[in-house]
XYZ file of C-alpha atoms in Angstrom:
364
model
C 80.095 159.143 147.049
C 78.066 158.967 143.852
C 79.073 157.128 140.683
C 76.972 158.077 137.641
C 76.902 157.386 133.910
C 76.122 160.455 131.813
C 75.402 160.419 128.084
C 76.341 163.609 126.232
C 74.399 164.373 123.049
C 76.189 167.407 121.537
C 73.767 167.609 118.618
C 73.990 170.386 116.057
C 75.157 173.974 115.617
C 76.427 175.398 118.889
C 75.453 172.215 120.743
C 78.986 170.762 120.829
C 80.405 174.078 122.075
C 78.029 174.442 125.030
C 77.895 170.775 126.041
C 81.697 170.746 126.220
C 81.420 173.254 129.080
C 78.528 171.437 130.696
C 80.679 168.327 130.800
C 83.688 170.259 132.096
C 81.619 171.728 134.928
C 80.320 168.276 135.879
C 83.888 166.940 135.870
C 85.009 169.703 138.226
C 82.015 169.153 140.518
C 82.848 165.447 140.668
C 86.472 166.252 141.495
C 85.609 168.799 144.190
C 83.003 166.648 145.936
C 84.605 163.230 145.463
C 82.154 161.711 142.956
C 82.818 159.661 139.816
C 81.002 160.649 136.633
C 81.505 158.563 133.487
C 80.779 160.257 130.139
C 79.970 158.896 126.687
C 79.094 160.953 123.597
C 76.419 159.866 121.116
C 74.798 161.267 117.965
C 71.392 162.909 117.617
C 69.726 165.335 115.191
C 71.279 166.539 111.937
C 74.678 165.182 112.958
C 73.108 161.732 113.304
C 71.268 162.024 109.970
C 74.532 162.899 108.221
C 76.286 159.879 109.739
C 73.507 157.279 109.897
C 70.525 158.642 107.906
C 68.391 158.651 111.062
C 68.004 161.446 113.670
C 68.126 158.976 116.581
C 70.341 155.932 115.980
C 69.481 152.771 117.903
C 72.798 152.768 119.761
C 72.133 156.325 120.973
C 68.723 155.341 122.323
C 70.020 152.193 124.003
C 72.893 154.058 125.663
C 70.483 156.728 126.904
C 68.140 154.124 128.389
C 71.025 152.663 130.404
C 72.368 156.007 131.615
C 71.687 157.919 134.824
C 71.205 161.253 133.016
C 71.586 162.848 129.596
C 73.143 166.208 128.708
C 71.818 167.524 125.384
C 73.114 170.442 123.327
C 70.612 171.311 120.590
C 69.204 169.884 117.357
C 68.341 171.599 114.109
C 69.794 172.806 110.820
C 68.613 175.489 108.351
C 68.501 173.028 105.453
C 65.381 171.497 107.027
C 63.791 174.838 107.863
C 64.147 175.877 104.238
C 62.620 172.620 102.962
C 59.512 171.624 104.963
C 58.927 168.662 102.623
C 61.868 166.696 104.024
C 60.590 163.499 105.639
C 63.579 162.941 107.942
C 64.253 165.883 110.267
C 66.518 166.495 113.293
C 63.603 167.321 115.597
C 62.191 163.829 115.072
C 65.104 162.470 117.067
C 64.278 164.741 119.989
C 60.566 163.887 119.944
C 61.323 160.164 119.714
C 63.781 160.089 122.598
C 61.326 161.968 124.820
C 58.653 159.402 123.940
C 60.918 156.368 124.330
C 62.211 157.512 127.729
C 58.759 158.546 128.953
C 59.852 162.134 129.579
C 56.486 163.709 130.203
C 57.498 166.734 132.296
C 59.577 169.595 130.958
C 60.772 171.713 133.887
C 61.974 175.244 133.131
C 62.988 177.596 135.948
C 62.873 181.311 135.172
C 65.167 182.966 137.705
C 66.203 186.585 137.499
C 69.852 187.284 138.247
C 69.922 190.861 139.521
C 73.003 191.605 137.450
C 71.105 190.789 134.235
C 67.927 192.778 134.810
C 69.199 195.293 132.246
C 69.189 192.561 129.582
C 65.414 192.195 129.738
C 63.119 194.436 127.741
C 60.849 194.754 130.803
C 61.153 197.366 133.531
C 63.406 196.342 136.402
C 60.714 196.961 139.029
C 58.552 194.316 137.340
C 61.371 191.779 137.330
C 63.284 192.013 140.575
C 62.391 188.999 142.695
C 60.586 187.084 139.930
C 61.085 183.313 140.259
C 58.859 181.093 138.118
C 58.954 177.324 137.680
C 57.229 176.009 134.553
C 55.941 172.463 134.170
C 55.191 171.799 130.492
C 53.565 168.487 129.563
C 55.866 166.952 126.997
C 54.549 163.764 125.397
C 50.883 164.519 124.640
C 48.868 167.296 123.083
C 48.848 168.536 119.525
C 52.476 167.609 118.812
C 51.663 163.901 119.144
C 47.898 163.602 118.614
C 46.515 161.394 115.845
C 45.228 161.673 113.187
C 47.553 164.167 111.551
C 47.661 164.452 107.790
C 47.616 166.640 104.674
C 44.817 166.072 102.183
C 45.694 164.551 98.818
C 45.165 167.872 97.065
C 47.356 169.654 99.636
C 44.620 172.140 100.522
C 43.761 170.873 104.029
C 46.015 169.951 106.959
C 44.856 168.288 110.195
C 46.557 168.057 113.590
C 44.814 166.565 116.617
C 44.952 167.956 120.167
C 44.482 164.987 122.480
C 44.995 164.443 126.214
C 44.064 161.687 128.652
C 43.326 162.140 132.348
C 46.438 160.123 133.170
C 48.691 162.431 131.172
C 47.254 165.524 132.825
C 47.254 164.077 136.336
C 50.905 163.036 136.355
C 52.241 166.428 135.223
C 49.863 168.243 137.576
C 51.044 166.160 140.515
C 54.680 167.057 139.832
C 53.731 170.727 139.704
C 51.853 170.590 143.016
C 54.685 168.684 144.679
C 57.109 171.389 143.563
C 54.771 174.122 144.787
C 54.816 172.579 148.264
C 58.568 173.336 148.419
C 58.092 176.911 147.167
C 55.333 179.506 147.662
C 52.422 177.028 147.450
C 50.750 178.575 144.429
C 49.996 176.894 141.089
C 48.709 178.549 137.937
C 47.179 176.018 135.537
C 47.033 177.393 131.996
C 44.492 176.120 129.460
C 41.810 177.246 126.991
C 38.823 175.618 128.679
C 36.359 178.165 127.303
C 36.957 176.801 123.784
C 38.709 173.407 123.812
C 37.250 170.130 125.061
C 40.756 168.877 125.809
C 41.273 171.912 128.051
C 38.041 171.184 129.906
C 39.392 167.710 130.655
C 42.689 169.354 131.675
C 40.967 171.717 134.114
C 38.772 169.000 135.635
C 41.767 166.733 136.187
C 43.928 169.473 137.717
C 41.082 170.235 140.120
C 41.010 166.589 141.162
C 44.772 166.486 141.801
C 44.554 169.756 143.742
C 42.371 168.044 146.342
C 45.462 166.146 147.516
C 47.285 169.443 148.116
C 44.920 171.594 150.206
C 47.746 173.955 151.209
C 48.408 174.963 147.607
C 46.432 177.794 146.025
C 45.242 176.830 142.529
C 44.548 179.534 139.946
C 43.172 178.658 136.502
C 44.125 181.011 133.678
C 43.374 181.022 129.946
C 46.446 180.870 127.717
C 45.858 184.274 126.093
C 45.527 185.960 129.485
C 48.556 184.076 130.832
C 50.688 185.334 127.926
C 49.677 188.875 128.779
C 50.025 188.504 132.562
C 53.513 187.030 132.191
C 54.662 190.353 130.779
C 52.378 192.607 132.838
C 53.127 191.146 136.285
C 55.543 188.183 136.233
C 55.980 188.112 140.015
C 52.397 186.870 140.479
C 53.496 183.437 139.208
C 55.193 180.740 141.278
C 54.580 177.339 139.631
C 52.913 177.188 136.206
C 51.604 173.922 134.717
C 50.315 173.689 131.163
C 50.105 171.565 128.033
C 52.712 170.864 125.408
C 52.135 173.639 122.855
C 51.042 176.281 125.371
C 54.140 175.523 127.456
C 56.378 175.698 124.425
C 55.139 179.209 123.661
C 54.984 180.559 127.222
C 58.463 179.440 128.208
C 60.037 181.074 125.161
C 58.133 184.242 126.043
C 59.399 183.934 129.603
C 62.967 183.774 128.315
C 62.721 187.507 127.709
C 62.000 188.008 131.388
C 65.408 186.523 132.108
C 66.930 188.599 129.319
C 68.304 185.879 127.073
C 67.604 182.365 125.871
C 71.252 181.756 126.652
C 70.504 181.866 130.382
C 67.636 179.377 130.651
C 68.145 175.706 131.579
C 65.574 172.945 131.393
C 64.979 169.370 132.477
C 62.812 166.803 130.710
C 61.981 164.092 133.217
C 59.703 161.149 133.775
C 60.120 158.327 136.224
C 63.632 157.236 135.226
C 66.413 158.858 133.113
C 66.097 162.604 132.460
C 67.414 164.898 129.726
C 68.998 168.233 130.688
C 69.403 170.931 128.073
C 69.386 174.685 127.440
C 66.122 175.922 125.934
C 67.880 177.725 123.076
C 68.206 176.217 119.639
C 71.201 175.140 117.591
C 71.924 178.718 116.381
C 73.864 177.620 113.273
C 74.533 181.259 112.356
C 77.015 181.589 115.231
C 78.306 178.011 115.389
C 82.073 177.719 115.529
C 82.609 181.394 116.356
C 82.790 181.036 120.159
C 79.842 183.431 120.505
C 77.493 180.933 122.161
C 76.505 181.510 125.774
C 77.183 178.246 127.688
C 75.548 179.396 130.934
C 72.144 177.840 130.192
C 73.831 174.491 129.611
C 75.913 174.908 132.764
C 72.768 175.746 134.755
C 71.152 172.645 133.221
C 73.878 170.562 134.862
C 72.796 172.098 138.174
C 69.299 170.763 137.507
C 70.777 167.353 136.693
C 72.760 167.249 139.928
C 69.644 168.144 141.912
C 66.788 166.315 140.182
C 68.431 163.132 138.858
C 71.259 162.689 141.364
C 69.856 164.308 144.511
C 73.113 166.232 145.013
C 71.724 169.545 146.233
C 74.958 171.030 147.602
C 76.741 170.228 144.363
C 73.874 171.730 142.370
C 74.010 174.914 144.414
C 77.760 175.172 143.860
C 77.146 175.466 140.106
C 74.443 178.105 140.548
C 76.693 180.026 142.952
C 79.569 179.932 140.469
C 77.380 181.385 137.708
C 76.012 184.009 140.088
C 79.509 184.998 141.140
C 80.898 185.485 137.641
C 77.886 187.672 136.830
C 78.491 189.705 139.996
C 82.078 190.200 138.856
C 80.766 191.663 135.605
C 81.736 188.918 133.152
C 79.364 188.604 130.190
C 78.925 186.945 126.826
C 77.835 189.181 123.969
C 74.140 188.279 124.230
C 73.858 189.421 127.868
C 76.177 192.419 127.692
C 75.064 196.042 127.640
C 76.498 199.362 126.557
C 77.875 199.719 130.082
C 79.783 196.419 129.961
C 83.525 197.070 129.587
C 84.862 195.578 126.374
C 87.397 193.461 128.272
C 84.538 191.878 130.295
C 82.723 190.570 127.204
C 84.005 187.007 126.891
C 83.701 184.234 124.361
C 82.220 180.777 125.025
C 85.422 179.228 126.331
C 86.490 182.211 128.403
C 83.254 182.483 130.359
C 83.020 178.712 130.740
C 86.477 178.708 132.251
C 85.471 181.489 134.673
C 82.646 179.286 135.979
C 84.949 176.290 136.329
C 87.466 178.335 138.315
C 84.767 179.376 140.771
C 83.763 175.729 141.239
C 87.376 174.808 141.918
C 87.887 177.794 144.245
C 84.457 179.051 145.414
C 84.120 182.541 146.799
C 83.051 182.373 150.442
C 79.932 184.349 151.306
């Protein structure tokens, strides 16, 4: 039986509400399957700035480095959005922890639950059967490249898009390895017709592909990929791309699934990984029990699988979410006009439904 140490970083806005249910689900999985999971909460983001004047306190980072996995809620607060001049910002904590832990691969599965096809703005015939796995490079690219500065007169700003062969090769290898367990097809997304960094990206992906002769490799420019994702999403299996392109494409892909509230993610490297929903802190609904915890709950399924190697336990979480959707339970963001009013649940109610199905699974 497994014994694991899990750090919970509730963060800001709705983060504490959704991570509470992620933790509860993990506790019930541990109980059902005979594991021992130890939990410790730490500060990050705006909550950390308020308490310590830094978005990532040293004790948070040290605890995370010693843990087996990290469950993150969300970071962000409107006071920073409304004042871009602030030097200390919640997102700095997130970028720093990714860098410090060497989390270079952001993994985002886009899976369509049949019961939620109505929630997407796309036609159902385009969506049914879509199953995409994104690999977004996380520690390089324009978000981290140097130099970056604003001119003294404030009239010019510079950001640098920079990649090394090593950074490209390691994320590409993870994508190809995943493709070998799926439909053996990788789309690599770049802008090699314009950017020198993308030409390096494409060359390096081609080199890695030689080690995976069974996998079909398709190169696609970012502008075409954005269009194809909406036009024909089922053509994609595994998608690998850089930091900014991946950031944009995966948020676009959230509309394929119907709601940001349904999409989990994993940020992994070679050691401890961070598991989090892809949605933001949503301060406008914080404290109102309107948040959808299912993306966080599905992120725990990724944790159980990727970091702990507990595939049966991971599947039990996915099955529980699938079952409550089949039964018609919804949060407001994934409901429709046809959803009965008494089946639209708040954060705690739908979280409890998932937990009950983990405790007493429905037999197929």
